[in-house]
Tab-separated table of C-alpha atoms in Angstrom:
chain	number	residue	atom	x	y	z
A	1	UNK	CA	72.707	-79.447	15.482
A	2	UNK	CA	75.415	-76.793	15.552
A	3	UNK	CA	78.485	-76.230	17.674
A	4	UNK	CA	82.054	-75.222	16.946
A	5	UNK	CA	83.292	-78.453	18.551
A	6	UNK	CA	82.228	-80.206	15.342
A	7	UNK	CA	84.984	-78.338	13.468
A	8	UNK	CA	87.543	-80.359	15.446
A	9	UNK	CA	86.821	-83.397	13.283
A	10	UNK	CA	89.373	-82.872	10.520
A	11	UNK	CA	92.769	-84.056	9.308
A	12	UNK	CA	94.627	-80.775	8.927
A	13	UNK	CA	94.299	-77.502	7.021
A	14	UNK	CA	95.775	-78.972	3.828
A	15	UNK	CA	93.661	-82.141	3.891
A	16	UNK	CA	90.466	-82.326	1.777
A	17	UNK	CA	88.525	-83.013	5.001
A	18	UNK	CA	89.748	-79.867	6.735
A	19	UNK	CA	88.191	-77.566	9.359
A	20	UNK	CA	87.086	-74.929	6.813
A	21	UNK	CA	84.217	-77.193	5.749
A	22	UNK	CA	82.342	-76.512	8.988
A	23	UNK	CA	83.053	-72.770	8.987
A	24	UNK	CA	81.881	-72.414	5.379
A	25	UNK	CA	78.596	-74.076	6.254
A	26	UNK	CA	78.106	-71.974	9.382
A	27	UNK	CA	78.853	-68.703	7.581
A	28	UNK	CA	76.135	-69.375	5.002
A	29	UNK	CA	73.752	-70.701	7.668
A	30	UNK	CA	73.973	-67.393	9.495
A	31	UNK	CA	73.991	-65.347	6.275
A	32	UNK	CA	70.574	-66.829	5.405
A	33	UNK	CA	69.430	-66.138	8.997
A	34	UNK	CA	68.552	-69.794	9.394
A	35	UNK	CA	69.791	-69.579	12.975
A	36	UNK	CA	66.657	-67.473	13.622
A	37	UNK	CA	64.341	-70.010	11.989
A	38	UNK	CA	65.420	-73.237	13.687
A	39	UNK	CA	66.160	-74.493	17.168
A	40	UNK	CA	69.926	-74.885	17.528
A	41	UNK	CA	71.120	-77.685	19.807
A	42	UNK	CA	74.713	-78.199	20.925
A	43	UNK	CA	76.915	-81.247	20.214
A	44	UNK	CA	77.627	-83.955	22.736
A	45	UNK	CA	80.169	-86.767	23.022
A	46	UNK	CA	79.355	-90.415	22.477
A	47	UNK	CA	80.274	-92.972	25.092
A	48	UNK	CA	82.493	-95.951	24.386
A	49	UNK	CA	79.453	-98.140	24.957
A	50	UNK	CA	77.594	-96.307	22.191
A	51	UNK	CA	80.501	-96.731	19.783
A	52	UNK	CA	80.437	-100.458	20.534
A	53	UNK	CA	76.875	-100.731	19.220
A	54	UNK	CA	78.510	-100.870	15.773
A	55	UNK	CA	82.291	-101.042	16.127
A	56	UNK	CA	84.464	-103.804	17.584
A	57	UNK	CA	86.197	-103.143	20.886
A	58	UNK	CA	89.582	-103.891	19.339
A	59	UNK	CA	89.060	-101.149	16.780
A	60	UNK	CA	87.829	-98.639	19.371
A	61	UNK	CA	90.956	-99.362	21.429
A	62	UNK	CA	93.122	-98.808	18.347
A	63	UNK	CA	91.581	-95.387	17.735
A	64	UNK	CA	92.074	-94.394	21.369
A	65	UNK	CA	95.747	-95.431	21.263
A	66	UNK	CA	96.645	-93.803	17.941
A	67	UNK	CA	94.690	-90.658	18.804
A	68	UNK	CA	97.045	-90.122	21.733
A	69	UNK	CA	100.200	-90.319	19.608
A	70	UNK	CA	98.856	-88.799	16.391
A	71	UNK	CA	101.036	-91.151	14.368
A	72	UNK	CA	100.207	-93.583	11.586
A	73	UNK	CA	96.882	-94.367	9.972
A	74	UNK	CA	93.593	-95.808	11.177
A	75	UNK	CA	93.157	-97.789	7.966
A	76	UNK	CA	95.293	-98.766	4.949
A	77	UNK	CA	96.682	-95.255	4.528
A	78	UNK	CA	93.717	-92.997	3.777
A	79	UNK	CA	92.605	-91.826	7.237
A	80	UNK	CA	95.407	-90.276	9.359
A	81	UNK	CA	95.512	-90.781	13.110
A	82	UNK	CA	95.858	-87.126	14.087
A	83	UNK	CA	96.080	-86.215	17.743
A	84	UNK	CA	92.691	-85.908	19.417
A	85	UNK	CA	90.799	-87.595	16.596
A	86	UNK	CA	89.144	-90.011	19.022
A	87	UNK	CA	87.488	-87.214	20.984
A	88	UNK	CA	86.563	-85.354	17.792
A	89	UNK	CA	85.007	-88.477	16.270
A	90	UNK	CA	83.107	-89.125	19.499
A	91	UNK	CA	81.627	-85.633	19.184
A	92	UNK	CA	80.377	-86.449	15.687
A	93	UNK	CA	78.775	-89.694	16.858
A	94	UNK	CA	77.361	-88.212	20.045
A	95	UNK	CA	75.792	-85.334	18.128
A	96	UNK	CA	74.142	-87.747	15.693
A	97	UNK	CA	72.714	-89.740	18.591
A	98	UNK	CA	71.536	-86.606	20.389
A	99	UNK	CA	69.699	-85.639	17.195
A	100	UNK	CA	67.908	-88.990	17.283
A	101	UNK	CA	66.944	-88.433	20.927
A	102	UNK	CA	65.468	-85.022	20.099
A	103	UNK	CA	63.410	-86.464	17.252
A	104	UNK	CA	62.121	-89.517	19.114
A	105	UNK	CA	61.219	-87.511	22.202
A	106	UNK	CA	59.181	-85.113	20.068
A	107	UNK	CA	61.286	-81.987	20.527
A	108	UNK	CA	61.469	-81.731	16.721
A	109	UNK	CA	60.665	-83.806	13.650
A	110	UNK	CA	63.654	-83.021	11.436
A	111	UNK	CA	67.306	-82.444	12.384
A	112	UNK	CA	70.363	-81.554	10.323
A	113	UNK	CA	73.921	-81.969	11.577
A	114	UNK	CA	76.756	-80.771	9.301
A	115	UNK	CA	79.837	-82.775	10.287
A	116	UNK	CA	78.301	-86.240	10.241
A	117	UNK	CA	77.396	-89.012	7.832
A	118	UNK	CA	80.782	-90.778	8.025
A	119	UNK	CA	79.561	-93.677	5.929
A	120	UNK	CA	82.797	-95.455	4.929
A	121	UNK	CA	84.072	-96.764	8.275
A	122	UNK	CA	83.516	-100.492	8.802
A	123	UNK	CA	82.874	-102.254	12.059
A	124	UNK	CA	86.592	-102.873	12.536
A	125	UNK	CA	88.370	-100.147	10.556
A	126	UNK	CA	88.398	-96.545	9.463
A	127	UNK	CA	88.046	-95.783	5.767
A	128	UNK	CA	87.772	-92.776	3.460
A	129	UNK	CA	88.281	-90.045	6.116
A	130	UNK	CA	85.685	-91.750	8.351
A	131	UNK	CA	86.865	-92.834	11.816
A	132	UNK	CA	83.571	-93.967	13.349
A	133	UNK	CA	80.512	-94.698	11.230
A	134	UNK	CA	77.885	-92.543	12.905
A	135	UNK	CA	75.320	-93.716	10.320
A	136	UNK	CA	75.793	-97.358	11.317
A	137	UNK	CA	75.832	-96.477	15.001
A	138	UNK	CA	72.615	-94.491	14.516
A	139	UNK	CA	70.887	-97.541	13.014
A	140	UNK	CA	71.960	-99.764	15.900
A	141	UNK	CA	71.054	-97.047	18.434
A	142	UNK	CA	67.538	-96.630	17.047
A	143	UNK	CA	67.005	-100.340	17.507
A	144	UNK	CA	68.728	-100.753	20.867
A	145	UNK	CA	67.457	-97.585	22.548
A	146	UNK	CA	64.028	-97.128	20.944
A	147	UNK	CA	63.109	-100.497	19.424
A	148	UNK	CA	62.772	-98.891	15.989
A	149	UNK	CA	63.504	-101.666	13.499
A	150	UNK	CA	62.449	-100.520	10.024
A	151	UNK	CA	64.830	-97.768	8.976
A	152	UNK	CA	65.335	-96.169	5.577
A	153	UNK	CA	68.867	-94.974	4.856
A	154	UNK	CA	69.142	-92.620	1.861
A	155	UNK	CA	72.595	-91.535	0.663
A	156	UNK	CA	73.234	-88.931	-2.079
A	157	UNK	CA	76.953	-88.453	-1.452
A	158	UNK	CA	79.083	-88.956	-4.580
A	159	UNK	CA	80.796	-91.890	-2.880
A	160	UNK	CA	78.977	-95.146	-2.193
A	161	UNK	CA	78.101	-95.631	1.473
A	162	UNK	CA	79.929	-98.943	1.594
A	163	UNK	CA	80.437	-98.993	5.363
A	164	UNK	CA	76.682	-98.937	5.850
A	165	UNK	CA	75.791	-101.138	2.894
A	166	UNK	CA	78.031	-104.104	3.676
A	167	UNK	CA	77.396	-103.917	7.419
A	168	UNK	CA	73.649	-104.314	6.810
A	169	UNK	CA	73.678	-106.136	3.471
A	170	UNK	CA	71.784	-109.099	4.944
A	171	UNK	CA	69.459	-106.996	7.136
A	172	UNK	CA	65.896	-107.029	5.739
A	173	UNK	CA	64.805	-104.226	8.075
A	174	UNK	CA	67.213	-101.675	6.628
A	175	UNK	CA	65.989	-100.056	3.423
A	176	UNK	CA	69.156	-98.796	1.720
A	177	UNK	CA	69.057	-96.315	-1.191
A	178	UNK	CA	72.283	-94.854	-2.540
A	179	UNK	CA	72.836	-92.401	-5.410
A	180	UNK	CA	76.569	-92.201	-6.153
A	181	UNK	CA	79.130	-91.893	-8.905
A	182	UNK	CA	79.650	-95.249	-10.604
A	183	UNK	CA	81.975	-97.475	-8.598
A	184	UNK	CA	83.973	-98.163	-11.751
A	185	UNK	CA	85.105	-94.528	-11.780
A	186	UNK	CA	85.276	-93.484	-8.115
A	187	UNK	CA	86.269	-94.673	-4.636
A	188	UNK	CA	85.309	-97.030	-3.017
A	189	UNK	CA	84.583	-98.950	-6.220
A	190	UNK	CA	81.343	-100.486	-4.942
A	191	UNK	CA	77.593	-99.971	-5.122
A	192	UNK	CA	76.742	-101.646	-8.397
A	193	UNK	CA	73.152	-101.966	-9.522
A	194	UNK	CA	73.124	-105.739	-8.996
A	195	UNK	CA	74.020	-105.355	-5.309
A	196	UNK	CA	70.507	-105.610	-3.879
A	197	UNK	CA	71.111	-107.330	-0.545
A	198	UNK	CA	71.790	-110.870	0.616
A	199	UNK	CA	69.663	-113.671	2.054
A	200	UNK	CA	66.379	-112.426	3.456
A	201	UNK	CA	67.434	-108.869	2.610
A	202	UNK	CA	67.510	-109.356	-1.175
A	203	UNK	CA	65.451	-106.573	-2.717
A	204	UNK	CA	65.769	-104.177	0.241
A	205	UNK	CA	68.836	-102.385	-1.140
A	206	UNK	CA	68.774	-100.001	-4.100
A	207	UNK	CA	72.111	-98.882	-5.505
A	208	UNK	CA	71.832	-96.181	-8.180
A	209	UNK	CA	75.265	-95.629	-9.762
A	210	UNK	CA	75.512	-92.469	-11.855
A	211	UNK	CA	78.003	-92.087	-14.715
A	212	UNK	CA	80.414	-89.124	-14.534
A	213	UNK	CA	78.856	-85.802	-15.578
A	214	UNK	CA	75.335	-86.883	-14.557
A	215	UNK	CA	73.055	-83.902	-13.946
A	216	UNK	CA	69.944	-83.053	-11.918
A	217	UNK	CA	67.558	-84.107	-14.680
A	218	UNK	CA	68.957	-87.637	-14.752
A	219	UNK	CA	69.116	-87.955	-10.972
A	220	UNK	CA	65.553	-86.669	-10.491
A	221	UNK	CA	64.241	-89.157	-13.047
A	222	UNK	CA	65.884	-91.977	-11.093
A	223	UNK	CA	64.534	-90.624	-7.799
A	224	UNK	CA	61.091	-91.935	-8.734
A	225	UNK	CA	62.414	-95.477	-8.223
A	226	UNK	CA	63.718	-94.520	-4.800
A	227	UNK	CA	60.410	-92.987	-3.799
A	228	UNK	CA	58.500	-96.130	-4.741
A	229	UNK	CA	61.069	-98.188	-2.843
A	230	UNK	CA	60.497	-96.187	0.352
A	231	UNK	CA	56.712	-96.210	0.007
A	232	UNK	CA	56.753	-99.981	-0.278
A	233	UNK	CA	59.082	-100.360	2.719
A	234	UNK	CA	57.119	-98.031	5.065
A	235	UNK	CA	59.988	-97.013	7.380
A	236	UNK	CA	59.676	-95.941	10.999
A	237	UNK	CA	62.594	-93.500	10.669
A	238	UNK	CA	64.549	-91.937	7.772
A	239	UNK	CA	68.271	-91.181	7.716
A	240	UNK	CA	69.619	-88.935	4.937
A	241	UNK	CA	73.316	-88.647	4.139
A	242	UNK	CA	73.512	-85.569	1.908
A	243	UNK	CA	77.160	-85.259	0.932
A	244	UNK	CA	77.920	-82.158	-1.143
A	245	UNK	CA	80.627	-83.867	-3.200
A	246	UNK	CA	78.039	-84.901	-5.792
A	247	UNK	CA	77.750	-81.260	-6.897
A	248	UNK	CA	79.579	-79.947	-9.979
A	249	UNK	CA	83.025	-78.562	-9.205
A	250	UNK	CA	84.015	-80.886	-6.387
A	251	UNK	CA	87.791	-81.467	-6.664
A	252	UNK	CA	87.700	-85.254	-6.195
A	253	UNK	CA	84.486	-86.318	-7.959
A	254	UNK	CA	82.982	-85.930	-11.428
A	255	UNK	CA	79.231	-85.494	-11.024
A	256	UNK	CA	77.372	-82.390	-12.196
A	257	UNK	CA	74.484	-82.166	-9.762
A	258	UNK	CA	73.418	-78.899	-8.140
A	259	UNK	CA	72.165	-78.095	-4.680
A	260	UNK	CA	68.663	-78.102	-6.149
A	261	UNK	CA	68.805	-81.901	-6.259
A	262	UNK	CA	69.696	-82.023	-2.567
A	263	UNK	CA	66.832	-79.659	-1.765
A	264	UNK	CA	64.484	-81.767	-3.889
A	265	UNK	CA	65.437	-85.032	-2.178
A	266	UNK	CA	65.045	-83.465	1.263
A	267	UNK	CA	61.623	-82.053	0.397
A	268	UNK	CA	60.430	-85.383	-1.014
A	269	UNK	CA	61.678	-87.211	2.055
A	270	UNK	CA	59.672	-84.831	4.247
A	271	UNK	CA	56.531	-85.939	2.390
A	272	UNK	CA	57.469	-89.602	2.744
A	273	UNK	CA	58.346	-89.182	6.410
A	274	UNK	CA	55.038	-87.465	7.104
A	275	UNK	CA	53.260	-90.386	5.444
A	276	UNK	CA	55.106	-93.228	7.127
A	277	UNK	CA	57.003	-92.184	10.264
A	278	UNK	CA	55.555	-89.076	11.906
A	279	UNK	CA	57.983	-86.853	10.004
A	280	UNK	CA	61.111	-88.343	11.544
A	281	UNK	CA	64.178	-87.411	9.465
A	282	UNK	CA	67.796	-87.012	10.480
A	283	UNK	CA	69.953	-85.420	7.750
A	284	UNK	CA	73.755	-85.694	7.972
A	285	UNK	CA	76.178	-83.515	6.014
A	286	UNK	CA	78.506	-86.197	4.669
A	287	UNK	CA	81.303	-85.426	2.208
A	288	UNK	CA	82.041	-82.421	0.036
A	289	UNK	CA	85.355	-80.680	-0.639
A	290	UNK	CA	84.300	-77.536	-2.505
A	291	UNK	CA	83.405	-74.946	0.123
A	292	UNK	CA	80.874	-73.118	-2.040
A	293	UNK	CA	79.079	-76.414	-2.718
A	294	UNK	CA	78.968	-77.183	0.984
A	295	UNK	CA	77.423	-73.778	1.675
A	296	UNK	CA	74.711	-74.294	-0.898
A	297	UNK	CA	73.862	-77.982	-0.527
A	298	UNK	CA	73.645	-78.247	3.236
A	299	UNK	CA	71.754	-75.004	3.741
A	300	UNK	CA	69.368	-75.813	0.895
A	301	UNK	CA	68.640	-79.107	2.670
A	302	UNK	CA	67.874	-77.227	5.876
A	303	UNK	CA	65.525	-74.878	4.046
A	304	UNK	CA	63.675	-77.877	2.579
A	305	UNK	CA	63.349	-79.434	6.020
A	306	UNK	CA	61.803	-76.319	7.580
A	307	UNK	CA	59.330	-75.370	4.840
């Protein structure tokens, strides 16, 4: 999924989540001539009804109101309410849902969308630069629109996908696997190894916190646990949040992974998807605040998906 409208989801040139993230990705995408190797589909906007699959109406109304004024914050002070952010966030969500439609209808098996994977937003609040949680909406949409219940959500962003985890913590049909920098050393301070789900969902969630300076060798060794987890779960659809902020050199995290780990995870998920769910994978760009890392990680993921 590619379209310059996605660049509108940002919080200003000086903000870590700025518009240059999209342009850096696109430049490398075209430099590798990947635009000649894949089918490129344009973004679309989500409807208010689609947002409400995950978010409360009160929160949606708040975003609409503050998006008009461009004043204040959508959360406790981390996610600014810039003008037009409602429409920009709707484009992110709508593009994620369009990607699902393309996969389910058989137009393709794998899709990547760069400005997506906003995994911190809760059902009633923004958080961590995430206005609407397109990951959570995607899960609800798969169930509501296509009756797909068993979904595997894999997250390799440096930050724990708390907005997804706690929203589905008691959901036994969501297999949740999250590699992230240890919550003791990085926002949002969650995702500890003993958080495995609640109630009937105990044992369906796998949090894999990595200490600062963890490298590919360590992460790949731990991936074996994730692979067994997915094989046991047998999902009908796989979501991958592949944030580039887990790569060495990101300005706000302290992991030392390389884009090779992202490529490896994507390639292994292709094998798992082919085994369990007719190849269905949607990969979402997620975080990342070093432009060179974004270029490498996201495009390496695409290359793994099209091999």
